[in-house]
Coordinates of C-alpha atoms in Angstrom, one line a residue:
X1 CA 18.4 -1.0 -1.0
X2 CA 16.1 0.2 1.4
X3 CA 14.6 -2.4 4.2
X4 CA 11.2 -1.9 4.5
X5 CA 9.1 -3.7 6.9
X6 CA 5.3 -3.3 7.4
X7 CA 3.1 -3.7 10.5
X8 CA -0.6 -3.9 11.7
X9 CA -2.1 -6.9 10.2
X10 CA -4.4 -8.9 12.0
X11 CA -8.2 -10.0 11.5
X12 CA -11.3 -7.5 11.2
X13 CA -15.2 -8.3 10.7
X14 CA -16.4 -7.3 7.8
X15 CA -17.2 -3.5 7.6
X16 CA -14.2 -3.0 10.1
X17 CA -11.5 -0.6 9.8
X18 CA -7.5 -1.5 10.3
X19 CA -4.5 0.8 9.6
X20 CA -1.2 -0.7 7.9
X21 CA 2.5 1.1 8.7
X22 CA 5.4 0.6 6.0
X23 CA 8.7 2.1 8.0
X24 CA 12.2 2.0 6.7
X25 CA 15.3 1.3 8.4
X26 CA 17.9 4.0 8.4
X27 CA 16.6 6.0 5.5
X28 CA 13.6 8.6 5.3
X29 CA 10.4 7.3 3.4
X30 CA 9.9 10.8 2.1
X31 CA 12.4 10.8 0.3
X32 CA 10.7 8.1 -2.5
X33 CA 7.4 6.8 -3.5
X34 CA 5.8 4.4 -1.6
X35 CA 3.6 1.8 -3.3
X36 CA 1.7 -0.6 -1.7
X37 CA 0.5 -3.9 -3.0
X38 CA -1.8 -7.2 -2.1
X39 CA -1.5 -10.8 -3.1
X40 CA -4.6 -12.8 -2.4
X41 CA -4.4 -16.8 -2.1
X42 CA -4.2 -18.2 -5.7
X43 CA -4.6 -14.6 -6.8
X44 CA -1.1 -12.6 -8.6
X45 CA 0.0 -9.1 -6.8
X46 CA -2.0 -6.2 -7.5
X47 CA -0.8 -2.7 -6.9
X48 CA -3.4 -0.7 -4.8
X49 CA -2.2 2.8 -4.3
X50 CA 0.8 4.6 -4.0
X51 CA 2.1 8.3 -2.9
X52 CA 4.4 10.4 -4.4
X53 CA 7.8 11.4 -2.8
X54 CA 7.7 15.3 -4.1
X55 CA 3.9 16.0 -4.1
X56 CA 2.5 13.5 -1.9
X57 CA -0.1 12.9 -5.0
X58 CA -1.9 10.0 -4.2
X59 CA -3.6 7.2 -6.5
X60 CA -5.5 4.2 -5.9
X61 CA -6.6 1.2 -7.6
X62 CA -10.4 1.0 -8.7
X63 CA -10.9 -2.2 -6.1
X64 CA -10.2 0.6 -3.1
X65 CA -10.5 3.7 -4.2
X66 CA -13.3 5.5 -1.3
X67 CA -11.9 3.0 1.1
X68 CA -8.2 3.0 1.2
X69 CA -6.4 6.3 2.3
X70 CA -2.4 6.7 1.7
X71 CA -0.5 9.0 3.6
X72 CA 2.7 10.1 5.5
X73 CA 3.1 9.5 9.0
X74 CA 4.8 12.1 9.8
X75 CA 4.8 11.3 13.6
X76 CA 5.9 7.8 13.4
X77 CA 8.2 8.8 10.4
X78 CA 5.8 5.4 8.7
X79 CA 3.6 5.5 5.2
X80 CA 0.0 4.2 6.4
X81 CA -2.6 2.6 4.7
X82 CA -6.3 3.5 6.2
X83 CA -8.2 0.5 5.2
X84 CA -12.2 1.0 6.1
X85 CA -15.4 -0.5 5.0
X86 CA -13.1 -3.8 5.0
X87 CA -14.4 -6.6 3.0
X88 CA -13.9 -10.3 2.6
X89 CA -12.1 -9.6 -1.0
X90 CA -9.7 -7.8 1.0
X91 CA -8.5 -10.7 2.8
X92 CA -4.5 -11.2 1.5
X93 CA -0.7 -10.3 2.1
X94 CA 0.2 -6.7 1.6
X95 CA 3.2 -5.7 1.2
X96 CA 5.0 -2.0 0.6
X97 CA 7.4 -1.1 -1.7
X98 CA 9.9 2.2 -3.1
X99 CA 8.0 1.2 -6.9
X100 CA 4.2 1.8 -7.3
X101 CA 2.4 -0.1 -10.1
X102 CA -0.9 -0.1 -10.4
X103 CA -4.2 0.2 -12.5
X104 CA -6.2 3.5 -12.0
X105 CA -9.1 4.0 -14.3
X106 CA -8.0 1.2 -16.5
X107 CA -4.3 2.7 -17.3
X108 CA -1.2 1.9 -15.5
X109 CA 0.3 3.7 -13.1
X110 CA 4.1 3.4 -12.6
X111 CA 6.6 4.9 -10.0
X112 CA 10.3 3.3 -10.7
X113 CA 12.6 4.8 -7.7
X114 CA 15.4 2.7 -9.2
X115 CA 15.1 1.3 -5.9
X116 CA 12.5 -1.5 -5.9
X117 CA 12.6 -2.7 -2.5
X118 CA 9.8 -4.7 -0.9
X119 CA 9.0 -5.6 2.6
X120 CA 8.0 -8.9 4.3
X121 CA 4.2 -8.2 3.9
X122 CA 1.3 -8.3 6.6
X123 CA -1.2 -10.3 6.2
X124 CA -5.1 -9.4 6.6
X125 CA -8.1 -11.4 7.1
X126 CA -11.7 -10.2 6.8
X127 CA -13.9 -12.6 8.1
X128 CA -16.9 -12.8 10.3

């Protein structure tokens, strides 16, 4: 499996903007789909975007689609997630993975690399 571990959590004001990293150990994220997910308190995972290994075709989950960006760090060799417009609902643990699985447009949306490994998760808080 691949070890994933994710980085740039923190706490932002409402409104604010914050920028999540998944990097892999000893393997090249561009070589799978990355998916990454949230788990609010009390609340189950949700999958909120994901980007293709071939394409780099992105999708996003209604809750952040306009707000979230995916993309390949090509620099840092990371996946990112460019959060903006942040918003209290946001507040939770996200985590990146080698699956994606997510609702977009009411359907599911499923990337299996055979893989399915997860990171630690980072956690967010947006609060004023």
């Amino acid at each position: 499996q691949v070890q994933l571990v994710e980085s740039g959590g923190g706490s932002v004001q409402p409104g604010g903007s914050m920028r999540l990293s998944c990097a892999a150990s000893g393997f090249a994220l561009t070589r799978v789909a990355i998916g990454w997910f949230r788990q609010a308190p009390g609340k189950e995972r949700e999958g909120i975007s994901c980007i293709q290994s071939d394409s780099d075709h992105t999708e996003y989950a209604d809750a952040v689609k306009g707000r979230f960006t995916v993309f390949r760090n090509i620099a840092k060799g990371t996946v990112d997630l460019q959060m903006s417009r942040l918003e209290p609902g946001d507040t939770a643990v996200y985590t990146c993975s080698t699956e994606c699985n997510l609702i977009v447009d009411g359907w599911r949306y499923e990337v299996n690399s055979g893989d399915d490994s997860w990171g630690q998760g980072t956690e967010v808080t947006v609060s004023s």
